[in-house]
PDB file of C-alpha atoms in Angstrom:
ATOM      1  CA  ASP A   1      47.130  26.262  14.020  1.00  0.00           C
ATOM      2  CA  PRO A   2      47.498  27.911  17.422  1.00  0.00           C
ATOM      3  CA  ASP A   3      47.553  25.653  20.495  1.00  0.00           C
ATOM      4  CA  TRP A   4      47.264  26.604  24.185  1.00  0.00           C
ATOM      5  CA  SER A   5      49.804  25.278  26.670  1.00  0.00           C
ATOM      6  CA  PRO A   6      48.172  22.961  29.240  1.00  0.00           C
ATOM      7  CA  ASP A   7      48.429  25.594  31.977  1.00  0.00           C
ATOM      8  CA  GLY A   8      46.854  28.256  29.744  1.00  0.00           C
ATOM      9  CA  THR A   9      49.756  30.711  30.028  1.00  0.00           C
ATOM     10  CA  LYS A  10      51.248  30.329  26.544  1.00  0.00           C
ATOM     11  CA  ILE A  11      50.195  29.820  22.934  1.00  0.00           C
ATOM     12  CA  ALA A  12      52.245  27.984  20.302  1.00  0.00           C
ATOM     13  CA  PHE A  13      51.515  29.103  16.752  1.00  0.00           C
ATOM     14  CA  LEU A  14      52.744  29.068  13.172  1.00  0.00           C
ATOM     15  CA  SER A  15      54.226  32.188  11.576  1.00  0.00           C
ATOM     16  CA  SER A  16      55.930  32.914   8.278  1.00  0.00           C
ATOM     17  CA  ARG A  17      57.675  36.056   9.579  1.00  0.00           C
ATOM     18  CA  ALA A  18      61.062  34.353   9.119  1.00  0.00           C
ATOM     19  CA  ALA A  19      62.179  32.308   6.097  1.00  0.00           C
ATOM     20  CA  GLY A  20      59.673  29.488   5.638  1.00  0.00           C
ATOM     21  CA  ASN A  21      57.061  28.622   8.249  1.00  0.00           C
ATOM     22  CA  GLY A  22      58.222  28.604  11.842  1.00  0.00           C
ATOM     23  CA  ILE A  23      56.856  27.834  15.288  1.00  0.00           C
ATOM     24  CA  TYR A  24      56.528  30.624  17.812  1.00  0.00           C
ATOM     25  CA  VAL A  25      55.427  30.763  21.428  1.00  0.00           C
ATOM     26  CA  ALA A  26      53.821  33.784  23.076  1.00  0.00           C
ATOM     27  CA  ASN A  27      52.326  34.593  26.450  1.00  0.00           C
ATOM     28  CA  ALA A  28      48.530  34.372  26.590  1.00  0.00           C
ATOM     29  CA  ASP A  29      48.255  38.165  26.215  1.00  0.00           C
ATOM     30  CA  GLY A  30      50.418  38.140  23.061  1.00  0.00           C
ATOM     31  CA  SER A  31      53.578  39.446  24.702  1.00  0.00           C
ATOM     32  CA  GLY A  32      56.942  37.696  24.659  1.00  0.00           C
ATOM     33  CA  GLN A  33      56.650  36.253  21.152  1.00  0.00           C
ATOM     34  CA  THR A  34      59.636  33.992  20.588  1.00  0.00           C
ATOM     35  CA  GLY A  35      60.568  31.889  17.567  1.00  0.00           C
ATOM     36  CA  ILE A  36      61.459  28.468  18.947  1.00  0.00           C
ATOM     37  CA  MET A  37      61.741  26.652  15.603  1.00  0.00           C
ATOM     38  CA  THR A  38      62.420  28.969  12.676  1.00  0.00           C
ATOM     39  CA  GLY A  39      64.276  28.818   9.381  1.00  0.00           C
ATOM     40  CA  ASP A  40      63.569  27.260   6.039  1.00  0.00           C
ATOM     41  CA  THR A  41      62.444  23.853   7.362  1.00  0.00           C
ATOM     42  CA  ASN A  42      58.696  24.555   6.966  1.00  0.00           C
ATOM     43  CA  ASP A  43      57.591  23.611  10.489  1.00  0.00           C
ATOM     44  CA  THR A  44      53.847  23.711  11.179  1.00  0.00           C
ATOM     45  CA  ALA A  45      50.980  22.492  13.381  1.00  0.00           C
ATOM     46  CA  PRO A  46      52.420  22.741  16.925  1.00  0.00           C
ATOM     47  CA  SER A  47      50.643  20.844  19.716  1.00  0.00           C
ATOM     48  CA  TRP A  48      51.692  20.891  23.395  1.00  0.00           C
ATOM     49  CA  SER A  49      52.179  17.679  25.345  1.00  0.00           C
ATOM     50  CA  PRO A  50      49.760  17.345  28.286  1.00  0.00           C
ATOM     51  CA  ASP A  51      52.527  18.125  30.790  1.00  0.00           C
ATOM     52  CA  GLY A  52      53.709  21.160  28.777  1.00  0.00           C
ATOM     53  CA  SER A  53      57.292  19.919  28.466  1.00  0.00           C
ATOM     54  CA  LYS A  54      57.217  19.083  24.732  1.00  0.00           C
ATOM     55  CA  ILE A  55      55.643  20.210  21.477  1.00  0.00           C
ATOM     56  CA  VAL A  56      54.822  17.851  18.626  1.00  0.00           C
ATOM     57  CA  PHE A  57      54.830  19.420  15.166  1.00  0.00           C
ATOM     58  CA  VAL A  58      55.012  18.702  11.440  1.00  0.00           C
ATOM     59  CA  SER A  59      58.205  19.444   9.530  1.00  0.00           C
ATOM     60  CA  GLN A  60      59.403  19.110   5.949  1.00  0.00           C
ATOM     61  CA  ARG A  61      63.090  19.415   6.897  1.00  0.00           C
ATOM     62  CA  ASP A  62      63.769  15.929   5.511  1.00  0.00           C
ATOM     63  CA  GLY A  63      61.893  16.516   2.241  1.00  0.00           C
ATOM     64  CA  LYS A  64      58.485  15.072   3.193  1.00  0.00           C
ATOM     65  CA  LYS A  65      56.094  16.041   5.976  1.00  0.00           C
ATOM     66  CA  GLN A  66      57.002  14.085   9.117  1.00  0.00           C
ATOM     67  CA  ILE A  67      55.944  14.166  12.775  1.00  0.00           C
ATOM     68  CA  TYR A  68      58.596  15.674  15.062  1.00  0.00           C
ATOM     69  CA  VAL A  69      58.748  16.387  18.773  1.00  0.00           C
ATOM     70  CA  MET A  70      60.900  18.974  20.536  1.00  0.00           C
ATOM     71  CA  ASN A  71      61.333  20.371  24.000  1.00  0.00           C
ATOM     72  CA  ALA A  72      58.953  23.261  24.718  1.00  0.00           C
ATOM     73  CA  ASN A  73      61.832  25.728  24.309  1.00  0.00           C
ATOM     74  CA  GLY A  74      62.557  24.453  20.762  1.00  0.00           C
ATOM     75  CA  THR A  75      65.592  22.324  21.544  1.00  0.00           C
ATOM     76  CA  ASN A  76      66.221  18.713  20.548  1.00  0.00           C
ATOM     77  CA  PRO A  77      63.859  18.181  17.569  1.00  0.00           C
ATOM     78  CA  VAL A  78      63.423  14.454  16.863  1.00  0.00           C
ATOM     79  CA  ASN A  79      61.713  12.820  13.871  1.00  0.00           C
ATOM     80  CA  LEU A  80      59.123  10.438  15.363  1.00  0.00           C
ATOM     81  CA  SER A  81      57.409   9.086  12.259  1.00  0.00           C
ATOM     82  CA  ASN A  82      60.568   8.741  10.142  1.00  0.00           C
ATOM     83  CA  ASN A  83      59.269   7.061   6.982  1.00  0.00           C
ATOM     84  CA  LEU A  84      59.089   7.755   3.255  1.00  0.00           C
ATOM     85  CA  ALA A  85      55.416   8.812   3.203  1.00  0.00           C
ATOM     86  CA  GLN A  86      53.819  12.109   4.213  1.00  0.00           C
ATOM     87  CA  ASP A  87      52.762  12.290   7.889  1.00  0.00           C
ATOM     88  CA  PHE A  88      50.843  15.192   9.447  1.00  0.00           C
ATOM     89  CA  TYR A  89      47.917  16.307  11.699  1.00  0.00           C
ATOM     90  CA  SER A  90      49.269  15.117  15.062  1.00  0.00           C
ATOM     91  CA  ASP A  91      47.519  15.223  18.461  1.00  0.00           C
ATOM     92  CA  TRP A  92      48.687  14.047  21.917  1.00  0.00           C
ATOM     93  CA  SER A  93      46.647  11.601  23.954  1.00  0.00           C
ATOM     94  CA  PRO A  94      45.530  13.173  27.264  1.00  0.00           C
ATOM     95  CA  ASP A  95      47.986  11.022  29.256  1.00  0.00           C
ATOM     96  CA  GLY A  96      50.882  11.978  26.946  1.00  0.00           C
ATOM     97  CA  ALA A  97      51.681   8.343  26.173  1.00  0.00           C
ATOM     98  CA  ARG A  98      50.529   8.303  22.528  1.00  0.00           C
ATOM     99  CA  ILE A  99      50.214  10.567  19.518  1.00  0.00           C
ATOM    100  CA  ALA A 100      47.478  10.274  16.911  1.00  0.00           C
ATOM    101  CA  PHE A 101      48.547  11.319  13.430  1.00  0.00           C
ATOM    102  CA  VAL A 102      47.742  10.986   9.748  1.00  0.00           C
ATOM    103  CA  SER A 103      49.920   9.104   7.291  1.00  0.00           C
ATOM    104  CA  GLU A 104      49.854   8.343   3.597  1.00  0.00           C
ATOM    105  CA  ARG A 105      52.153   5.313   4.020  1.00  0.00           C
ATOM    106  CA  ASP A 106      49.416   2.947   2.823  1.00  0.00           C
ATOM    107  CA  GLY A 107      48.499   4.990  -0.241  1.00  0.00           C
ATOM    108  CA  ASN A 108      45.943   7.431   1.151  1.00  0.00           C
ATOM    109  CA  ARG A 109      45.328   9.434   4.321  1.00  0.00           C
ATOM    110  CA  GLU A 110      44.598   7.183   7.287  1.00  0.00           C
ATOM    111  CA  ILE A 111      44.606   7.726  11.065  1.00  0.00           C
ATOM    112  CA  TYR A 112      47.431   6.106  13.041  1.00  0.00           C
ATOM    113  CA  VAL A 113      48.607   6.182  16.647  1.00  0.00           C
ATOM    114  CA  MET A 114      52.147   5.732  17.907  1.00  0.00           C
ATOM    115  CA  ASN A 115      53.842   5.813  21.273  1.00  0.00           C
ATOM    116  CA  ALA A 116      55.132   9.247  22.292  1.00  0.00           C
ATOM    117  CA  ASN A 117      58.686   8.131  21.425  1.00  0.00           C
ATOM    118  CA  GLY A 118      57.639   7.200  17.850  1.00  0.00           C
ATOM    119  CA  SER A 119      57.561   3.437  18.375  1.00  0.00           C
ATOM    120  CA  GLY A 120      54.647   1.125  17.617  1.00  0.00           C
ATOM    121  CA  PRO A 121      52.791   2.971  14.844  1.00  0.00           C
ATOM    122  CA  THR A 122      49.353   1.373  14.435  1.00  0.00           C
ATOM    123  CA  ARG A 123      46.834   2.062  11.684  1.00  0.00           C
ATOM    124  CA  LEU A 124      43.312   2.744  12.999  1.00  0.00           C
ATOM    125  CA  THR A 125      41.320   3.498   9.832  1.00  0.00           C
ATOM    126  CA  THR A 126      41.304   1.415   6.663  1.00  0.00           C
ATOM    127  CA  ASN A 127      39.347   2.603   3.662  1.00  0.00           C
ATOM    128  CA  ILE A 128      39.812   4.383   0.333  1.00  0.00           C
ATOM    129  CA  ALA A 129      38.555   7.698   1.728  1.00  0.00           C
ATOM    130  CA  CYS A 130      40.613  10.503   3.211  1.00  0.00           C
ATOM    131  CA  ASP A 131      40.657  10.209   7.023  1.00  0.00           C
ATOM    132  CA  ASP A 132      42.485  13.000   8.862  1.00  0.00           C
ATOM    133  CA  GLN A 133      42.405  15.699  11.590  1.00  0.00           C
ATOM    134  CA  PRO A 134      42.432  13.319  14.607  1.00  0.00           C
ATOM    135  CA  ALA A 135      41.495  14.773  18.004  1.00  0.00           C
ATOM    136  CA  TRP A 136      41.608  12.802  21.278  1.00  0.00           C
ATOM    137  CA  SER A 137      38.685  13.005  23.700  1.00  0.00           C
ATOM    138  CA  PRO A 138      39.610  14.447  27.133  1.00  0.00           C
ATOM    139  CA  ASP A 139      39.410  10.986  28.740  1.00  0.00           C
ATOM    140  CA  GLY A 140      41.503   9.346  25.990  1.00  0.00           C
ATOM    141  CA  THR A 141      38.899   6.734  25.078  1.00  0.00           C
ATOM    142  CA  LEU A 142      37.787   8.242  21.751  1.00  0.00           C
ATOM    143  CA  ILE A 143      39.288   9.933  18.714  1.00  0.00           C
ATOM    144  CA  ALA A 144      37.259  12.317  16.557  1.00  0.00           C
ATOM    145  CA  PHE A 145      38.366  12.799  12.949  1.00  0.00           C
ATOM    146  CA  ARG A 146      37.101  13.948   9.579  1.00  0.00           C
ATOM    147  CA  SER A 147      36.491  11.636   6.644  1.00  0.00           C
ATOM    148  CA  ASP A 148      35.154  12.026   3.111  1.00  0.00           C
ATOM    149  CA  ARG A 149      33.689   8.499   2.950  1.00  0.00           C
ATOM    150  CA  ASN A 150      30.330   9.925   1.884  1.00  0.00           C
ATOM    151  CA  GLY A 151      31.767  12.125  -0.866  1.00  0.00           C
ATOM    152  CA  TYR A 152      32.317  15.159   1.387  1.00  0.00           C
ATOM    153  CA  PHE A 153      33.970  15.660   4.761  1.00  0.00           C
ATOM    154  CA  GLN A 154      32.003  14.631   7.844  1.00  0.00           C
ATOM    155  CA  ILE A 155      33.001  14.250  11.496  1.00  0.00           C
ATOM    156  CA  TYR A 156      33.452  10.712  12.751  1.00  0.00           C
ATOM    157  CA  VAL A 157      34.246   9.328  16.199  1.00  0.00           C
ATOM    158  CA  MET A 158      35.932   6.016  16.962  1.00  0.00           C
ATOM    159  CA  ASN A 159      37.252   4.180  19.984  1.00  0.00           C
ATOM    160  CA  ALA A 160      40.943   4.806  20.665  1.00  0.00           C
ATOM    161  CA  ASN A 161      41.720   1.348  19.228  1.00  0.00           C
ATOM    162  CA  GLY A 162      39.994   2.193  15.907  1.00  0.00           C
ATOM    163  CA  THR A 163      36.766   0.252  16.447  1.00  0.00           C
ATOM    164  CA  GLY A 164      33.251   1.702  16.339  1.00  0.00           C
ATOM    165  CA  GLN A 165      33.821   4.312  13.610  1.00  0.00           C
ATOM    166  CA  THR A 166      30.625   6.377  13.495  1.00  0.00           C
ATOM    167  CA  ASN A 167      29.588   9.438  11.463  1.00  0.00           C
ATOM    168  CA  ILE A 168      28.268  11.902  14.046  1.00  0.00           C
ATOM    169  CA  SER A 169      27.730  15.026  11.930  1.00  0.00           C
ATOM    170  CA  ASN A 170      25.570  13.686   9.058  1.00  0.00           C
ATOM    171  CA  SER A 171      24.928  17.273   7.999  1.00  0.00           C
ATOM    172  CA  GLY A 172      24.852  16.979   4.212  1.00  0.00           C
ATOM    173  CA  THR A 173      27.508  19.717   4.027  1.00  0.00           C
ATOM    174  CA  PRO A 174      31.272  19.557   4.637  1.00  0.00           C
ATOM    175  CA  ASP A 175      32.267  19.436   8.318  1.00  0.00           C
ATOM    176  CA  THR A 176      35.899  19.713   9.454  1.00  0.00           C
ATOM    177  CA  GLN A 177      38.320  20.362  12.333  1.00  0.00           C
ATOM    178  CA  PRO A 178      36.837  18.355  15.215  1.00  0.00           C
ATOM    179  CA  THR A 179      37.820  19.312  18.742  1.00  0.00           C
ATOM    180  CA  TRP A 180      36.678  18.353  22.231  1.00  0.00           C
ATOM    181  CA  GLN A 181      35.614  20.449  25.186  1.00  0.00           C
ATOM    182  CA  VAL A 182      36.296  19.466  28.766  1.00  0.00           C
ATOM    183  CA  ALA A 183      33.068  19.497  30.770  1.00  0.00           C
ATOM    184  CA  PRO A 184      33.093  22.027  33.628  1.00  0.00           C
ATOM    185  CA  ASP A 185      33.450  20.678  37.158  1.00  0.00           C
ATOM    186  CA  THR A 186      29.964  20.712  38.682  1.00  0.00           C
ATOM    187  CA  ASP A 187      30.848  19.009  41.973  1.00  0.00           C
ATOM    188  CA  ASP A 188      30.286  21.039  45.115  1.00  0.00           C
ATOM    189  CA  ASP A 189      33.767  20.109  46.349  1.00  0.00           C
ATOM    190  CA  GLY A 190      35.467  22.204  43.633  1.00  0.00           C
TER     191      GLY A 190
END
């Protein structure tokens, strides 16, 4: 689960080179690899905040998978989701104000959003299927995700408030790991 820093100079990634899974950061060319969250806490899935100051990640340090945030240098890890269910697959909104994540707190995997400080968790999907892998659109108005509502995983898109859930892949084969691409600037003014 590697993730580029917003300025493109660093990559956060998962490694098991120390005890358990840990989070490392390296320069874009692979140099300067540094373990910022290592040990036997099983930390995974790092994702940079839009301003590059923080990294959200998943940790099992409290027994169940939970959403944590830390400073970009690995200091001050804080449990944001802090509940008895498994929480995972987190992604920052483009403005850094919210985090989309997956939780099993209602019995199966559903997409939620919460404020960047962990307050106000809100469930966006409600069905018996597995909904996970949320990914914010670059403008913050949409969230792509995968769901097995049709018996196999497909890519869906919904409004950031959970409305308008639409299957966009309809491929007849499993589709996973949605991501967005920022359109190149085509204006003549740069």
